[in-house]
mmCIF file of C-alpha atoms and ligand atoms in Angstrom:
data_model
loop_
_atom_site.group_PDB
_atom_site.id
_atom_site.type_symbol
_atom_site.label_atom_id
_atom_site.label_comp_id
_atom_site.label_asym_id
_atom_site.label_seq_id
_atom_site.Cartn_x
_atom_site.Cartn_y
_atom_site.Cartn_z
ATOM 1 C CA UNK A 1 41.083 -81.181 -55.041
ATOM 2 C CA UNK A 2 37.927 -82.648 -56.101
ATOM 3 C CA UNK A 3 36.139 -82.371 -52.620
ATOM 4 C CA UNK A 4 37.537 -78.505 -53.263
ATOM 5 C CA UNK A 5 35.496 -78.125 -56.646
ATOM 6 C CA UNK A 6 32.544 -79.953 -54.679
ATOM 7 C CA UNK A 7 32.782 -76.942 -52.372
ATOM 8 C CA UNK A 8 33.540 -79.171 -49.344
ATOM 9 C CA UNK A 9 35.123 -78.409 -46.196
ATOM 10 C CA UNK A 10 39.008 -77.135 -46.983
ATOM 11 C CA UNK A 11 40.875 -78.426 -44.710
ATOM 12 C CA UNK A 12 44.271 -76.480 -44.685
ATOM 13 C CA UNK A 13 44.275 -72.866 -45.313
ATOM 14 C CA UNK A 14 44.516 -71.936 -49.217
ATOM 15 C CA UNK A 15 47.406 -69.145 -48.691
ATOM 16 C CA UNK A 16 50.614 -69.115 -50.517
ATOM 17 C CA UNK A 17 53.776 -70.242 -49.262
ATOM 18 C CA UNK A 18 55.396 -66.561 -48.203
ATOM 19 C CA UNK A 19 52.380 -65.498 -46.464
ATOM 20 C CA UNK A 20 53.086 -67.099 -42.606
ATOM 21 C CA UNK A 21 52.788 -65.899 -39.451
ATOM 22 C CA UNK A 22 51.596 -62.746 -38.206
ATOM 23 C CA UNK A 23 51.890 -60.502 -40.943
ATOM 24 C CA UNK A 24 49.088 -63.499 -42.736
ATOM 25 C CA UNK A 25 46.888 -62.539 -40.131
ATOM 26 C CA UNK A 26 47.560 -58.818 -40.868
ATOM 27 C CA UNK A 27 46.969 -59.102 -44.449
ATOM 28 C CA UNK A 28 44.156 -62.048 -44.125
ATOM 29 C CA UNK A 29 42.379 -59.474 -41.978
ATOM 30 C CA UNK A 30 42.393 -56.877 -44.410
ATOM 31 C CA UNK A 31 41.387 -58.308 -47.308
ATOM 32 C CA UNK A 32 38.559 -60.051 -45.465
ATOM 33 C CA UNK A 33 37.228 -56.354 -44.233
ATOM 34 C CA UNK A 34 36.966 -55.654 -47.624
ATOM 35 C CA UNK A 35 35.538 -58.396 -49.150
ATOM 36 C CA UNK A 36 32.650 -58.053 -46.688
ATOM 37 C CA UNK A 37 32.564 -54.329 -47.067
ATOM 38 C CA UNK A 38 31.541 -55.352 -50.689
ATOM 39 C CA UNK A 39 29.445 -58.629 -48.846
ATOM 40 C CA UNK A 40 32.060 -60.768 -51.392
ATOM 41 C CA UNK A 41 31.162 -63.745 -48.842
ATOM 42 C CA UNK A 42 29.146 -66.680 -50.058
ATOM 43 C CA UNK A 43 26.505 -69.210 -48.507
ATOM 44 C CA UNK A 44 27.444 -72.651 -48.743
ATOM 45 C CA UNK A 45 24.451 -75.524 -47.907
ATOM 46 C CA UNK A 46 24.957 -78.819 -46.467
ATOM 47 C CA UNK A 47 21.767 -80.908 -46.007
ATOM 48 C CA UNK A 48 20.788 -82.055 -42.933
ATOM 49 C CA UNK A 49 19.036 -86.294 -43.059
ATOM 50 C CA UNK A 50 17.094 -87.541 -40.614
ATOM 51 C CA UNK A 51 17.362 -91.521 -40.421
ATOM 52 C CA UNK A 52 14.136 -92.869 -38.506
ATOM 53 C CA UNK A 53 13.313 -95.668 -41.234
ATOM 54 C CA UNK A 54 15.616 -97.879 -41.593
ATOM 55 C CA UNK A 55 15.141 -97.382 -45.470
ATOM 56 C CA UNK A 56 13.989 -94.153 -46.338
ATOM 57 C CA UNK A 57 16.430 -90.722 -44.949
ATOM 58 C CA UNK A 58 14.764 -87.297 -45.132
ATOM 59 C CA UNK A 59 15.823 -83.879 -45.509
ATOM 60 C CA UNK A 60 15.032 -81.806 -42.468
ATOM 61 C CA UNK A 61 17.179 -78.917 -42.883
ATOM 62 C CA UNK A 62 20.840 -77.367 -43.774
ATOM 63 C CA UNK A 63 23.558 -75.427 -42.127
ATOM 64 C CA UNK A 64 25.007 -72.508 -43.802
ATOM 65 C CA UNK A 65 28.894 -72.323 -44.008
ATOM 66 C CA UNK A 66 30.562 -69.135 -44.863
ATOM 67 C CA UNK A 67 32.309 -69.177 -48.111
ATOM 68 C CA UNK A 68 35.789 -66.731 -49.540
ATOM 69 C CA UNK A 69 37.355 -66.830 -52.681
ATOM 70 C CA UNK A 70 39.998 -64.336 -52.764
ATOM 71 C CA UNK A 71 41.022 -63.005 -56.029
ATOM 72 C CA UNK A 72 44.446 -64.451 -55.526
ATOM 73 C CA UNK A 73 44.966 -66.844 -53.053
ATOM 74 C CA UNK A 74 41.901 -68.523 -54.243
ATOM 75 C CA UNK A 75 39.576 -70.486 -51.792
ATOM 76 C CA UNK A 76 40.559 -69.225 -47.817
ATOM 77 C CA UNK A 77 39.119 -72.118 -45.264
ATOM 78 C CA UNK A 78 36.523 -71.090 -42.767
ATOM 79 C CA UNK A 79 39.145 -72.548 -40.122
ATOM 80 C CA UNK A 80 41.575 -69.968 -41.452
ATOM 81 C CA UNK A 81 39.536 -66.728 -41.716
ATOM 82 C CA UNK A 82 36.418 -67.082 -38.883
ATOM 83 C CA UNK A 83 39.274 -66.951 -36.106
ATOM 84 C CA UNK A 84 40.827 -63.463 -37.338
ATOM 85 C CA UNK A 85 37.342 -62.707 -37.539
ATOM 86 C CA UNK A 86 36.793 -63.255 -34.057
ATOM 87 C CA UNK A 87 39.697 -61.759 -33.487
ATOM 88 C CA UNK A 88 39.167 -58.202 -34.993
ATOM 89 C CA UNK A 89 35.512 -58.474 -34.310
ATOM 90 C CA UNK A 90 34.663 -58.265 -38.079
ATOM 91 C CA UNK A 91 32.624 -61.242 -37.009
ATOM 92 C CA UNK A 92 29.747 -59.465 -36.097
ATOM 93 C CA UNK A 93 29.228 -57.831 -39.675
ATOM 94 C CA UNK A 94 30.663 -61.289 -41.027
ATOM 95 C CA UNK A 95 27.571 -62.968 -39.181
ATOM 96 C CA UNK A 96 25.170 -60.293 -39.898
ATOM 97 C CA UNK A 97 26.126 -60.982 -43.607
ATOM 98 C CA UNK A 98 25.502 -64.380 -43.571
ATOM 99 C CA UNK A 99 22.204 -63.983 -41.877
ATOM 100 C CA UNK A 100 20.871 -61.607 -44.368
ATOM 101 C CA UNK A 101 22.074 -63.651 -47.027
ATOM 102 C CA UNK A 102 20.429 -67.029 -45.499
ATOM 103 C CA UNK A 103 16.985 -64.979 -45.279
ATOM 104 C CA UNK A 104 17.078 -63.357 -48.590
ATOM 105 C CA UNK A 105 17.664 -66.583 -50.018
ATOM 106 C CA UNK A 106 15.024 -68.488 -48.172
ATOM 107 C CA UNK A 107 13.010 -65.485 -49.090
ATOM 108 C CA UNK A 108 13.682 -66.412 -52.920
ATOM 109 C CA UNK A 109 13.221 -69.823 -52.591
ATOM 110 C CA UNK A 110 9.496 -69.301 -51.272
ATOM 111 C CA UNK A 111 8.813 -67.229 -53.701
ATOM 112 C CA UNK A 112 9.826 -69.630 -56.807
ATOM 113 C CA UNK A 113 7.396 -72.135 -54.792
ATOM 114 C CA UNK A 114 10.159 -74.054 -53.559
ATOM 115 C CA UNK A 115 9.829 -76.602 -50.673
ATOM 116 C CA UNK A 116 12.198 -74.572 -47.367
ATOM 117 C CA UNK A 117 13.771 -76.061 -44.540
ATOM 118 C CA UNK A 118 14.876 -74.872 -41.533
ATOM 119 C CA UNK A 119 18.486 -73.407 -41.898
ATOM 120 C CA UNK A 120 21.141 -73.181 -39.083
ATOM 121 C CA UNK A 121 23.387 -70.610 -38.553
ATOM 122 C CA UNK A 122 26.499 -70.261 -36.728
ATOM 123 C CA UNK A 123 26.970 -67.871 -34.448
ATOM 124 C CA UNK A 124 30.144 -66.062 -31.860
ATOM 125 C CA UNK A 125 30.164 -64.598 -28.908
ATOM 126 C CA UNK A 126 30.555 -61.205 -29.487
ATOM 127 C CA UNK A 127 27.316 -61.368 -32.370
ATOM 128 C CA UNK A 128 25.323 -62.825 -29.619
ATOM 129 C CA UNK A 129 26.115 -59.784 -26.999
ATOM 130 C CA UNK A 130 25.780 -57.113 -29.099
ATOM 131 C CA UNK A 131 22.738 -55.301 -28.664
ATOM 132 C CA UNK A 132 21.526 -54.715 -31.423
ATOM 133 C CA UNK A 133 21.392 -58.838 -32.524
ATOM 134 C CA UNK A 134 18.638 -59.713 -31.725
ATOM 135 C CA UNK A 135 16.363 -56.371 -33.031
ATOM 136 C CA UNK A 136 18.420 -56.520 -36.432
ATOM 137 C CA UNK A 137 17.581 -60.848 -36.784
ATOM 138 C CA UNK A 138 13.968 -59.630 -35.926
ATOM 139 C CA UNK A 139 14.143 -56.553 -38.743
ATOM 140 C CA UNK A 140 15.872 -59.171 -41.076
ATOM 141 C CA UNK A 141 13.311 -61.975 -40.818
ATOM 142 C CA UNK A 142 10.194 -59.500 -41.025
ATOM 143 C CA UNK A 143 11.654 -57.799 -44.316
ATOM 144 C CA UNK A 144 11.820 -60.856 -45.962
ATOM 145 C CA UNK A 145 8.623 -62.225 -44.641
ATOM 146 C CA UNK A 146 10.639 -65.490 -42.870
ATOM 147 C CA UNK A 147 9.308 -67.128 -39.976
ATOM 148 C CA UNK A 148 11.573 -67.271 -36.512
ATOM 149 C CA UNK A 149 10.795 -71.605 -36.885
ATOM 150 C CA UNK A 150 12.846 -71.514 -40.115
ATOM 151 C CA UNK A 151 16.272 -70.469 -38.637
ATOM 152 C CA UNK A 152 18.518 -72.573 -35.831
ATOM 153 C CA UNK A 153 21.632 -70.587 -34.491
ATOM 154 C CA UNK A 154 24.547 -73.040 -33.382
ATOM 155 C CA UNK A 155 26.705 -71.695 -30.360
ATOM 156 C CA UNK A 156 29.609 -74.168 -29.237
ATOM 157 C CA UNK A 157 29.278 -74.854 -25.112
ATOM 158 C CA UNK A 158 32.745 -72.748 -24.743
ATOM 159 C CA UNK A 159 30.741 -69.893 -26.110
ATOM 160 C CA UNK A 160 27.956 -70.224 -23.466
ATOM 161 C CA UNK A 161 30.502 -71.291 -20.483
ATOM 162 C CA UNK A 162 31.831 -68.234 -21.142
ATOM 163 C CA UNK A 163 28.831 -66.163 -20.455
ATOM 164 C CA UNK A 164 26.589 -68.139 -19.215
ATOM 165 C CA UNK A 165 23.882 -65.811 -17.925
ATOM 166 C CA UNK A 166 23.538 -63.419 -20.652
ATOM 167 C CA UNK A 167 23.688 -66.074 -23.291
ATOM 168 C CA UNK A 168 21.037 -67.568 -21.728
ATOM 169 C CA UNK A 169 18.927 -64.544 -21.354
ATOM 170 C CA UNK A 170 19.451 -63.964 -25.138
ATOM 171 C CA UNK A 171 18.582 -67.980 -26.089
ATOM 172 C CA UNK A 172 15.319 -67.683 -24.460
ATOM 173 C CA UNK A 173 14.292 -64.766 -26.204
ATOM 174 C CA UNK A 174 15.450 -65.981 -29.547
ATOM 175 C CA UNK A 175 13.108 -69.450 -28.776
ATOM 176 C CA UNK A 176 10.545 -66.847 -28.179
ATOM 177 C CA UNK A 177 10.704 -65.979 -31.595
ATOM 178 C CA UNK A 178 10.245 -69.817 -32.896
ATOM 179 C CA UNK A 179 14.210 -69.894 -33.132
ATOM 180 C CA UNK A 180 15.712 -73.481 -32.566
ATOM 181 C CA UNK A 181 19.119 -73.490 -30.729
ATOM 182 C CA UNK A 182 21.415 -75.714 -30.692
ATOM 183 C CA UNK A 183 25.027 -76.642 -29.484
ATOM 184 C CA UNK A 184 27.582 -76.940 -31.554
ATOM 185 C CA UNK A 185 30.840 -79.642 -31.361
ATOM 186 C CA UNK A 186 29.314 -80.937 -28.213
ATOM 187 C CA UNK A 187 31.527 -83.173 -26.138
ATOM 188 C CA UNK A 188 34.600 -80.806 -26.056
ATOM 189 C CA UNK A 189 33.858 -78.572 -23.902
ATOM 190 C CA UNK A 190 33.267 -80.722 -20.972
ATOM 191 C CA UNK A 191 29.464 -79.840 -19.709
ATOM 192 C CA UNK A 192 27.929 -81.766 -16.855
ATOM 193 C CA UNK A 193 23.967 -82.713 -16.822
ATOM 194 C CA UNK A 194 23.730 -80.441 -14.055
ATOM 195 C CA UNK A 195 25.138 -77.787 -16.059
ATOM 196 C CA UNK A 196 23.225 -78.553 -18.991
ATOM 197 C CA UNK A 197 20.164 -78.755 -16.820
ATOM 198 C CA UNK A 198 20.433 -74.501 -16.428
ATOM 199 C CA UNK A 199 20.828 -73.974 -20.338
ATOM 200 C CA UNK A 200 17.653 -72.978 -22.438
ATOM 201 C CA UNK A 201 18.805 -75.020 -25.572
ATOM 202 C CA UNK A 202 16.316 -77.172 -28.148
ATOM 203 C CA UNK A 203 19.451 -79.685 -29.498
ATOM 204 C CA UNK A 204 23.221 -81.565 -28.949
ATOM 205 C CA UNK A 205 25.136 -81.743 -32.235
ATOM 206 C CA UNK A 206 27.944 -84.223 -31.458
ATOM 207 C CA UNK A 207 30.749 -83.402 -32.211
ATOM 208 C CA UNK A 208 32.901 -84.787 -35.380
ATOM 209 C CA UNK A 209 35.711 -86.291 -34.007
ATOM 210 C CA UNK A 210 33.510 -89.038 -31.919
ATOM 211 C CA UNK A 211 31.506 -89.654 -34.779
ATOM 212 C CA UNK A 212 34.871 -90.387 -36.923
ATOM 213 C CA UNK A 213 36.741 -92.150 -33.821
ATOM 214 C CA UNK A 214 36.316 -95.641 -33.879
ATOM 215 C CA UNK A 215 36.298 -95.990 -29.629
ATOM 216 C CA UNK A 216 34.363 -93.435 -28.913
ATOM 217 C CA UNK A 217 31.010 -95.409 -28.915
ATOM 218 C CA UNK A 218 30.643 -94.857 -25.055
ATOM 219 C CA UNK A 219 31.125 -90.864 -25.742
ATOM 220 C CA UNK A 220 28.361 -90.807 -27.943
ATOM 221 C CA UNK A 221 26.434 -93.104 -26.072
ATOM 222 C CA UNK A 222 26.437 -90.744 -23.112
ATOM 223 C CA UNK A 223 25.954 -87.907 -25.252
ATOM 224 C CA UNK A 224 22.723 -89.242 -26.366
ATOM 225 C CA UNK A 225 21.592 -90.445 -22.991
ATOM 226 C CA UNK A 226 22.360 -87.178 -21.450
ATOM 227 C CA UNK A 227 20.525 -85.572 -24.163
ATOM 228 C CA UNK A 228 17.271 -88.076 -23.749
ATOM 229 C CA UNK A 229 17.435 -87.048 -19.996
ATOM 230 C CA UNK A 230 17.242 -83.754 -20.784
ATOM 231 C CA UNK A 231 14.905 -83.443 -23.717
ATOM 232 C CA UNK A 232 17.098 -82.428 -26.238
ATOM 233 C CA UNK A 233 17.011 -83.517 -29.658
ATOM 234 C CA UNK A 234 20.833 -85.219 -30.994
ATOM 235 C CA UNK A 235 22.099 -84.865 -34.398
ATOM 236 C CA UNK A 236 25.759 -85.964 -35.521
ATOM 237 C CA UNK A 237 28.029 -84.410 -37.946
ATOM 238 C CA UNK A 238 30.457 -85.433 -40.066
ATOM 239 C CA UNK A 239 29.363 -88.734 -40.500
ATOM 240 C CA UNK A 240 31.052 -90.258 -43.859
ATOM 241 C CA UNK A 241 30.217 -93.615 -43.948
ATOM 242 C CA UNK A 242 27.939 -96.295 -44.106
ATOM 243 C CA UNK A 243 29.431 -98.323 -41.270
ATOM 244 C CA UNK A 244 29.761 -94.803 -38.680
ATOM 245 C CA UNK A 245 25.926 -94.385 -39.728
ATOM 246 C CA UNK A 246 25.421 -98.010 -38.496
ATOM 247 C CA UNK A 247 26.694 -97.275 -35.598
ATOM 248 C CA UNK A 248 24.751 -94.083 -34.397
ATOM 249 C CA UNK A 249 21.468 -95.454 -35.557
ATOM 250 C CA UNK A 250 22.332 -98.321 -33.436
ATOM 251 C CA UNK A 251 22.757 -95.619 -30.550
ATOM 252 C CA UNK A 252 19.894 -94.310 -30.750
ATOM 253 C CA UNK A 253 20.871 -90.943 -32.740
ATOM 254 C CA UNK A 254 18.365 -90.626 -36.127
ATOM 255 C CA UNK A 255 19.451 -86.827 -37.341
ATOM 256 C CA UNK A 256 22.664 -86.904 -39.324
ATOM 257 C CA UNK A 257 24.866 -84.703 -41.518
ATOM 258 C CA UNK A 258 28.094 -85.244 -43.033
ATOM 259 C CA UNK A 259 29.747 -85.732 -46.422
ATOM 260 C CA UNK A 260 28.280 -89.413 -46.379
ATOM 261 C CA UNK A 261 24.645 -87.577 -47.152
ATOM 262 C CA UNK A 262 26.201 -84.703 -49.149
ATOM 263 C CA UNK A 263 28.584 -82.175 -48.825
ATOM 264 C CA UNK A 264 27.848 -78.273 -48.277
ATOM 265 C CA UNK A 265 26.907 -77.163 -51.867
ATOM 266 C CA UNK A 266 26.321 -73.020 -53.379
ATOM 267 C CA UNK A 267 22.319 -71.702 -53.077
ATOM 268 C CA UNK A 268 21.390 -72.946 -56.247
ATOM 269 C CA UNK A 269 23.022 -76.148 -56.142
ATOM 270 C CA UNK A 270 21.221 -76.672 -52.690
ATOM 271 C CA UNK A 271 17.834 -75.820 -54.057
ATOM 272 C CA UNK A 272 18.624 -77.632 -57.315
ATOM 273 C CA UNK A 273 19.040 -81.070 -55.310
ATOM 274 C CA UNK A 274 17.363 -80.774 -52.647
ATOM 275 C CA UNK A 275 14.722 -77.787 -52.995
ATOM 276 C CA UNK A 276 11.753 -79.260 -54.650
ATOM 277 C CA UNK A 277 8.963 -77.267 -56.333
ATOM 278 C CA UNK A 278 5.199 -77.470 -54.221
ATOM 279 C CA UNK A 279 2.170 -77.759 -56.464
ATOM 280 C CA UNK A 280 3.989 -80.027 -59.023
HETATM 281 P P1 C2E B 301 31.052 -76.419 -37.827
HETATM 282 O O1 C2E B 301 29.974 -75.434 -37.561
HETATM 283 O O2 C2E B 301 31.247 -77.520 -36.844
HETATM 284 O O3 C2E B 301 30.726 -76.969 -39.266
HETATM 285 C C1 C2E B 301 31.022 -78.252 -39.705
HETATM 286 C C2 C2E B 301 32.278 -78.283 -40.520
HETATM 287 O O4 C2E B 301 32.564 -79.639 -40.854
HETATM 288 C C3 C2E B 301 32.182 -77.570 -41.857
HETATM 289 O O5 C2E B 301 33.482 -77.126 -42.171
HETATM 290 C C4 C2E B 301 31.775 -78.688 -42.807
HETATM 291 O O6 C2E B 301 32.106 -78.431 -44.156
HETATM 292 C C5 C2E B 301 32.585 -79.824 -42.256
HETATM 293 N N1 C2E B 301 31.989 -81.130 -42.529
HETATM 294 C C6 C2E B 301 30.699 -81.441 -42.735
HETATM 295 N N2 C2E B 301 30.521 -82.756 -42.936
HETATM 296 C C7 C2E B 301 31.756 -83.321 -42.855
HETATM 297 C C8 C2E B 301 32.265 -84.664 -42.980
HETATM 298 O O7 C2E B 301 31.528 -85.619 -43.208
HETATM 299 N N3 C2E B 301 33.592 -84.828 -42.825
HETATM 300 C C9 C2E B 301 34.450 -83.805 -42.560
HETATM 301 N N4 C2E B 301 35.745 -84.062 -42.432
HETATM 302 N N5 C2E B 301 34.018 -82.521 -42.443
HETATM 303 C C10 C2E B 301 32.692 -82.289 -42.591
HETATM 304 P P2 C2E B 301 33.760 -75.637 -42.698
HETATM 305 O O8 C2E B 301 32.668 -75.214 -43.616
HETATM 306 O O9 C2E B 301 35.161 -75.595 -43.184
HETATM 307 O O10 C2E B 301 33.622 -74.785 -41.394
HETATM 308 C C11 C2E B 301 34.486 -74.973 -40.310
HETATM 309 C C12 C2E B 301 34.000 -74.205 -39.121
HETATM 310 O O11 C2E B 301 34.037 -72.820 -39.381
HETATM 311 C C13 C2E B 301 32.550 -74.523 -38.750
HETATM 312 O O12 C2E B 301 32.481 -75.702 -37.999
HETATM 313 C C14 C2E B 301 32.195 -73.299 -37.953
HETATM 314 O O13 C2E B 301 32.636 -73.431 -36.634
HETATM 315 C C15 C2E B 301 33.017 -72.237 -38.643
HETATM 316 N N6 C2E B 301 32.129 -71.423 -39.488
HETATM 317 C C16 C2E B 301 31.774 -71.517 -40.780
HETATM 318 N N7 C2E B 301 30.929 -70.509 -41.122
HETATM 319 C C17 C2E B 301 30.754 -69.769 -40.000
HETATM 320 C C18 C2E B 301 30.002 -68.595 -39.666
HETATM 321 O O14 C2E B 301 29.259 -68.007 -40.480
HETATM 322 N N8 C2E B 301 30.121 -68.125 -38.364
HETATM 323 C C19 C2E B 301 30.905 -68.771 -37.432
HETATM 324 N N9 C2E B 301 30.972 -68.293 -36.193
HETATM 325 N N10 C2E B 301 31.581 -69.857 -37.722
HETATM 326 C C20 C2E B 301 31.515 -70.362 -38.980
HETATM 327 MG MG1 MG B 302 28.054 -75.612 -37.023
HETATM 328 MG MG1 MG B 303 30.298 -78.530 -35.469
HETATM 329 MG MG1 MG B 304 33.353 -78.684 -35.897
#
């Protein structure tokens, strides 16, 4: 409950009791369609370290996490309501919400003089191939006066297995436009170096669960060896403690996010923490 009120990750779907099965789905979707028909979807922030000195961690960045409250049921878990999403391809406008949002915000926090990281964003298949993407994250970042070097998309290695060409076509022009991207939960989706190799990509985000297992040490340690071979930056996520922070640092892996460091947090509570004013 607490890690609820800190806005952290919900773990099990919020939905009553009666509401299981398909007819969930039915009414999930339905309710979601309007809530983002009235863009009722909120930003969360969690803070992104890196860990060079041994002594000092610094804030590099955050990802944005895509927030509902419904009226009723109360909080809904991303885990819950981004797969009907995909589903019903109210991702797209979902993920077109939360990209406007992210640069209106950044937008605001420039203009109250505030320090701004880069932000990532997560993004789905079907965003990524639509054609009008790319032109509308263009429109979107010139309207609010944003630089492309400010935003990182995150697209999971099923994503780009599954579409490989295009994908990459559209990565390279979104790096064209100072765009970091980066792949998401890496280590389940069974890529090889070679196949790595052919991807335009900037980073490797490990994946959770081998940050959290206690034997996957060897995992990582390839992830991060593959990565050096390659020239891709590594960050972690979900790292929670002092002891699995040991560990990567030990590894060789210096960018790190996870509940240990803080856990994602509204707009303002991001730029209260974390956000600090220039010129003071
Ligand atoms: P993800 O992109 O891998 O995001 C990381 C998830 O792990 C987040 O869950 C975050 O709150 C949680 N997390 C962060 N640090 C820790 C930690 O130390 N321990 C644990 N146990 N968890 C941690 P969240 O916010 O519930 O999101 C779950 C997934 O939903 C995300 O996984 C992402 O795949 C998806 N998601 C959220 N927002 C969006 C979105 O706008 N678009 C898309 N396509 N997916 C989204
Ligand atoms: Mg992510
Ligand atoms: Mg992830
Ligand atoms: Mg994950």
């Amino acid at each position: 409950y607490a890690s609820k009120e800190k806005g952290g990750h919900t773990a099990t779907p919020y939905i009553p009791e009666q509401f299981k099965g398909k007819e969930v789905s039915l009414s999930i979707e339905k309710e979601l369609s309007k809530a983002l028909a009235e863009e009722r979807l909120e930003v969360y922030y969690q803070p992104k370290y890196s860990v060079c000195d041994e002594r000092d961690s610094q804030l590099f960045g955050a990802e944005a996490l895509a927030r509902w409250t419904h009226a009723e049921w109360g909080p809904v878990s991303p885990a819950t309501f981004i797969p009907i999403a995909e589903e019903s391809r109210m991702i797209v406008t979902l993920e077109n919400l939360v990209i406007k949002k992210v640069v209106a915000q950044m937008e605001e926090w420039k203009r109250a003089g505030r320090a701004v990281f880069r932000v990532s964003i997560n993004l789905s298949l079907a965003t990524i191939l639509q054609q009008q993407f790319i032109p509308y994250v263009k429109a979107t970042l010139r309207y609010h006066g944003i630089s492309g070097d400010l935003i990182e998309f995150e697209l999971t290695e099923r994503m780009v297995m599954q579409n490989e060409r295009e994908v990459n076509a559209k990565m390279r022009e979104m790096q064209s436009m100072g765009i970091t991207i980066s792949i998401d939960d890496f280590g389940t989706g069974y890529s090889s170096l070679s196949y790595l190799h052919q991807l335009s990509i900037d980073r490797l985000k490990i994946d959770q669960s081998f940050v959290q297992q206690d034997d996957a040490k060897g995992i990582i340690a390839s992830i991060i060896q593959m990565a050096d071979s390659l020239n891709l930056r590594v960050i972690a996520e979900g790292v929670e403690n002092e002891q699995q922070l040991q560990t990567l640092r030990e590894l060789g892996c210096t960018e790190v996010q996870g509940f240990y460091f803080g856990r994602p947090v509204p707009a303002y509570e991001y730029e209260r923490q974390y956000l600090y004013l220039m010129n003071s």
